[in-house]
Tab-separated table of C-alpha atoms in Angstrom:
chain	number	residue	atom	x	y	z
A	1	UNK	CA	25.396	-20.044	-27.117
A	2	UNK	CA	27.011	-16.877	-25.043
A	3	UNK	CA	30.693	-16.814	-25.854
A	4	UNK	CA	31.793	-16.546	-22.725
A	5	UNK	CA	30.663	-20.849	-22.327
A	6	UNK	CA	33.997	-21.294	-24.868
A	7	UNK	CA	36.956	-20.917	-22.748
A	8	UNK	CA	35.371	-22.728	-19.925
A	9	UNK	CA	35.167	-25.505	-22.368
A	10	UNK	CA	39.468	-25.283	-22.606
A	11	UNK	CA	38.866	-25.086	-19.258
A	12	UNK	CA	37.421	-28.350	-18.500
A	13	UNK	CA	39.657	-30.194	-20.775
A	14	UNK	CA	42.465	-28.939	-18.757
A	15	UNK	CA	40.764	-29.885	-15.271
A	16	UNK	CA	40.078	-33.645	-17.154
A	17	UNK	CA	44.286	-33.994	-17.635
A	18	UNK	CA	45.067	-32.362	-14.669
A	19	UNK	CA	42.624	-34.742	-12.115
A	20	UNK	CA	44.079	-37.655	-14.594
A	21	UNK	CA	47.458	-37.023	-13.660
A	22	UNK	CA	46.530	-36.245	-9.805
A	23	UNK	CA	43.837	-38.652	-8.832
A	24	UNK	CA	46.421	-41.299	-6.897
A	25	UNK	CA	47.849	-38.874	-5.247
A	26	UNK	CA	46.928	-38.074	-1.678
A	27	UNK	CA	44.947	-35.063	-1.187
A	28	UNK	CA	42.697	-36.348	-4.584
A	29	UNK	CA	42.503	-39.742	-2.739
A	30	UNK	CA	41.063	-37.929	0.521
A	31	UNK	CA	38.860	-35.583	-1.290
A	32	UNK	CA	37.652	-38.861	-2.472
A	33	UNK	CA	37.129	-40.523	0.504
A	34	UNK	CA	35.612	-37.669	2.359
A	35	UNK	CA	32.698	-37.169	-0.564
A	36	UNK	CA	31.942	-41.421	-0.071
A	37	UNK	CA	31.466	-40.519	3.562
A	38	UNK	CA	29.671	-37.453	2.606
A	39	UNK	CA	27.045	-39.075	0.027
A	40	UNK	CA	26.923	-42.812	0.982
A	41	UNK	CA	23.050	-44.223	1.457
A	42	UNK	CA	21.946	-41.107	0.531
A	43	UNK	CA	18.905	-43.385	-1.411
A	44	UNK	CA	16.746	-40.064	-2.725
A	45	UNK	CA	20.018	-39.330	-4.129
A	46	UNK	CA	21.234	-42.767	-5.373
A	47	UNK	CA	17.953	-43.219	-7.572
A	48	UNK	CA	18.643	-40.342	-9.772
A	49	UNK	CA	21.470	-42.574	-11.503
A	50	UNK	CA	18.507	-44.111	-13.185
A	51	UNK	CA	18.708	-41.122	-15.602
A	52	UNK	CA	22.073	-41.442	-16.468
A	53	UNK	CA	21.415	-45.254	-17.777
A	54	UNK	CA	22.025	-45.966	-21.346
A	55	UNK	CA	18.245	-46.728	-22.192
A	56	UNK	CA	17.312	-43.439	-20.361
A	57	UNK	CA	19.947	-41.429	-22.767
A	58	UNK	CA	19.021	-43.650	-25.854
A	59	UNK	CA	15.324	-42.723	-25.141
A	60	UNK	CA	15.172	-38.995	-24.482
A	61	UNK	CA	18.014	-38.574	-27.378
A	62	UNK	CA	15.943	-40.851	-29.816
A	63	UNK	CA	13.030	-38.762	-28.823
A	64	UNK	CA	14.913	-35.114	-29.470
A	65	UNK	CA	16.037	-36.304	-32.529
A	66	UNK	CA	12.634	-37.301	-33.945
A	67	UNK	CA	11.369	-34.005	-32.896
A	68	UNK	CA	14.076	-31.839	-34.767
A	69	UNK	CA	13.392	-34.543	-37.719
A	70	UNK	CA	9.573	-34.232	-38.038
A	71	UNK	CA	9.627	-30.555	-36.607
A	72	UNK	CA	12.058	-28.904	-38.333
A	73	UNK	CA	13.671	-30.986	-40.538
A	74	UNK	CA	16.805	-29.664	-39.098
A	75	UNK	CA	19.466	-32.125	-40.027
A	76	UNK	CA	22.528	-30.396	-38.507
A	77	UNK	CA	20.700	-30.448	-35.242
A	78	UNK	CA	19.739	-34.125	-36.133
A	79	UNK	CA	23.604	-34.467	-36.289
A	80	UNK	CA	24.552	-32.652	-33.069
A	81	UNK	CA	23.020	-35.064	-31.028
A	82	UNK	CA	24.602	-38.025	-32.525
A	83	UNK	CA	28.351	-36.286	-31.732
A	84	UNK	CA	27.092	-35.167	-29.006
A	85	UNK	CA	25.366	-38.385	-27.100
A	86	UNK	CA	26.127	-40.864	-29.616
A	87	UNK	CA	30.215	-40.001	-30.234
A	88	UNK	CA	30.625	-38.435	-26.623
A	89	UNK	CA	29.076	-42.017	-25.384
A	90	UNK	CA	32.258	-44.235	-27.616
A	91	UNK	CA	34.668	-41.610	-26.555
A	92	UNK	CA	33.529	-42.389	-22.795
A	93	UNK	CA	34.151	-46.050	-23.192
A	94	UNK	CA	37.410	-45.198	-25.230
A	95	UNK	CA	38.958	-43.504	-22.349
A	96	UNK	CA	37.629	-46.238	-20.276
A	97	UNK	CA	39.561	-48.996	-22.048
A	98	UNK	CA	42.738	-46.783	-22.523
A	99	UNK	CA	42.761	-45.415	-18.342
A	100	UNK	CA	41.552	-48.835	-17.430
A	101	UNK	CA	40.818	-47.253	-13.622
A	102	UNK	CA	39.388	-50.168	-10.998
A	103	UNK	CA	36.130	-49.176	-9.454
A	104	UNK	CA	35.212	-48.744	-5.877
A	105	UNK	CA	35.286	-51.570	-3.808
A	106	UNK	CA	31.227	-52.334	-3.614
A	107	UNK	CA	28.744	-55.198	-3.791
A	108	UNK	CA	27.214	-54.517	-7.029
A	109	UNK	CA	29.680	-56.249	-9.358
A	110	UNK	CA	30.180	-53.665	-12.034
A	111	UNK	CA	32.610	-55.181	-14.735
A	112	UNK	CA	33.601	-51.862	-16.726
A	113	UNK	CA	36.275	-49.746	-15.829
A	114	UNK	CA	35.753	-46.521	-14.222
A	115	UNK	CA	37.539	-43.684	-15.174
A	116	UNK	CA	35.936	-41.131	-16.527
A	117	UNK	CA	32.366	-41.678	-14.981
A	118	UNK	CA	29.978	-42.530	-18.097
A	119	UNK	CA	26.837	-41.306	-15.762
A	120	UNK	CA	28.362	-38.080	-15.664
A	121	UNK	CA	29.905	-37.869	-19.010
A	122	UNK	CA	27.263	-38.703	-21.286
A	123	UNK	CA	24.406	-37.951	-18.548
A	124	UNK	CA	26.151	-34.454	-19.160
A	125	UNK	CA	25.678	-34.645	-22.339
A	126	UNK	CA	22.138	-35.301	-23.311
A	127	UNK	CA	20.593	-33.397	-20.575
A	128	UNK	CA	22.570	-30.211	-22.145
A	129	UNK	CA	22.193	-31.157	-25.485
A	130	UNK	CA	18.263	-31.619	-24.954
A	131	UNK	CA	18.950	-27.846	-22.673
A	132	UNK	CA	20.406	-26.456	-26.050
A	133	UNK	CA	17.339	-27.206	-28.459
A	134	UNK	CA	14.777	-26.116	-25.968
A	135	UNK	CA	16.631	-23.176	-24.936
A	136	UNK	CA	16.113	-22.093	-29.025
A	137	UNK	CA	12.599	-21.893	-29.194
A	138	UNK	CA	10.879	-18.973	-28.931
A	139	UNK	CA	11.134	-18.560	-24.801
A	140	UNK	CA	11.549	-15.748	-22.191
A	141	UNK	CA	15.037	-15.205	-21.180
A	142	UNK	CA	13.972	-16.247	-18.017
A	143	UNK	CA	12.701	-19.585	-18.933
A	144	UNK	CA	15.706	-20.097	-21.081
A	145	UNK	CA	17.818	-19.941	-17.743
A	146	UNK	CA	15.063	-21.980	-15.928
A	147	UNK	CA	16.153	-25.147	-18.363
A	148	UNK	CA	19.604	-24.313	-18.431
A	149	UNK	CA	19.318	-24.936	-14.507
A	150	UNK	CA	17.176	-27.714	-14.630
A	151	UNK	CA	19.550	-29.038	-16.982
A	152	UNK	CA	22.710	-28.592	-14.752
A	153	UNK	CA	20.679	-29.678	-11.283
A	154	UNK	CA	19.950	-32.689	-12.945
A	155	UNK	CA	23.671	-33.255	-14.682
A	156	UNK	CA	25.057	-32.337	-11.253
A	157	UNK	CA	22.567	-35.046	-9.272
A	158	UNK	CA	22.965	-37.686	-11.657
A	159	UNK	CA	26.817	-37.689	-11.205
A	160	UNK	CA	26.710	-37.535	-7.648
A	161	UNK	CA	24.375	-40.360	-6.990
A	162	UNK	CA	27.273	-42.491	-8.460
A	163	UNK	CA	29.279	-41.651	-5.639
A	164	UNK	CA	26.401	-42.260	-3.037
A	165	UNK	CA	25.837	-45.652	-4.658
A	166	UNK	CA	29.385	-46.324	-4.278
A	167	UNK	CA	29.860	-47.143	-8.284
A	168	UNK	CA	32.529	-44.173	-8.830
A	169	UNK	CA	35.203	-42.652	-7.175
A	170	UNK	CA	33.971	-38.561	-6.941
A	171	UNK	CA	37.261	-37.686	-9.183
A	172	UNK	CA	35.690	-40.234	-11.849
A	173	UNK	CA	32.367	-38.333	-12.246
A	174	UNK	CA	34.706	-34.838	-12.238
A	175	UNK	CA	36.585	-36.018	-14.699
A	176	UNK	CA	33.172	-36.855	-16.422
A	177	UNK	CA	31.935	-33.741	-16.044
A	178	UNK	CA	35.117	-31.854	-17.120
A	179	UNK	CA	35.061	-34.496	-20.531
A	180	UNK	CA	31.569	-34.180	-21.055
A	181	UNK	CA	31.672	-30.272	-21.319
A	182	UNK	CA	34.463	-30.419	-22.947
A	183	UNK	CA	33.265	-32.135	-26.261
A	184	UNK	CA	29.971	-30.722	-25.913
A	185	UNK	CA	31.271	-26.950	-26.794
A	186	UNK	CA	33.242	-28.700	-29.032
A	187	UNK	CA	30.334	-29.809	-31.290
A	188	UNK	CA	28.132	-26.513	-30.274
A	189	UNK	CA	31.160	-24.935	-32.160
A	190	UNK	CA	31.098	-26.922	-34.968
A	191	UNK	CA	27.147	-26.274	-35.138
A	192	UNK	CA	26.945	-22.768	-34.735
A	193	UNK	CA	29.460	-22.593	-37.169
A	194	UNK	CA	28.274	-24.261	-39.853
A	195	UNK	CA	24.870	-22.154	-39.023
A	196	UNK	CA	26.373	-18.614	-39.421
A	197	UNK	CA	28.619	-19.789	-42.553
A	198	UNK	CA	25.021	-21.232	-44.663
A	199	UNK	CA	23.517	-17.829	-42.885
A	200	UNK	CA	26.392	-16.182	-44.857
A	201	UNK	CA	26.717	-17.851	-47.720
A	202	UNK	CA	22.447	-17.324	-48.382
A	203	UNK	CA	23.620	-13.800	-47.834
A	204	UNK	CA	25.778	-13.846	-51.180
């Protein structure tokens, strides 16, 4: 991954505390209510939080990590996308539990809490971790950036339609965003070192 994806990651985690600490007051709560008005029955929109549900995430990762099992029989990889999706997914409820933010007023009934979004967090999450391993093959550099897009467009939809279907506040799926990043270059680090320390240490 380009180094220049690292600080943004600091970056992120200090946009997550700084919207926690800011999102009752009043220009957060009116950026808020203008992107309700802005997305609200916006249905093409609303449907794409089916892939941010939990059986969408447990497929897709289930199905990258058979791949890098039966593939490669890369077992690092194998274990970046259990910190990634499957850690990043507890520490997305654990922040839940310990913010304990009420959700939007809507008719759906949701029961969980809702700060930081988990659509955007761990939707985030797989879509960039899948991005990641697909982005290593052998591709054009031009392709690479094609998924790396696709990745993001789909990341930044998936959040969004949360709002539109009136299930988070827009500074919940921000803070998802800015969480999800976050711990994603946080385990890319930990992978690509470990990678360039065996690298070195085959060297020897």
């Amino acid at each position: 991954m380009k180094r220049l994806f690292y600080p943004l990651g600091m970056a992120t985690l200090l946009g997550f505390f700084a919207i926690l600490f800011s999102y009752s007051s009043e220009p957060f709560r009116e950026i808020d209510r203008a992107m309700s008005q802005s997305l609200k029955n916006m249905r093409a929109l609303d449907g794409m939080s089916l892939l941010g549900d939990q059986w969408v995430i447990f497929a897709v990762s289930v199905a990258l990590f058979l791949y890098l099992w039966l593939s490669q029989r890369n077992y690092r990889a194998m274990l970046f996308v259990v910190l990634s999706v499957g850690a990043g997914n507890a520490l997305n409820q654990l922040l839940k539990h310990l913010f304990e933010r009420e959700r939007p007023d809507f008719p759906h009934g949701l029961e969980s809490f809702s700060f930081p979004s988990g659509h955007a967090m761990v939707g985030l999450l797989y879509l960039f971790t899948a991005a990641y391993f697909i982005s290593e093959q052998s591709l054009s550099k031009t392709a690479k950036w094609i998924v790396w897009l696709v990745a993001i467009g789909l990341t930044v939809s998936v959040g969004l339609s949360r709002v539109a279907g009136s299930e988070h506040y827009f500074s919940d799926v921000l803070a998802g965003w800015c969480a999800g990043y976050t711990w994603f270059i946080a385990v890319a680090i930990w992978y690509e070192a470990r990678f360039r320390a065996l690298k070195k240490k085959r060297r020897t």
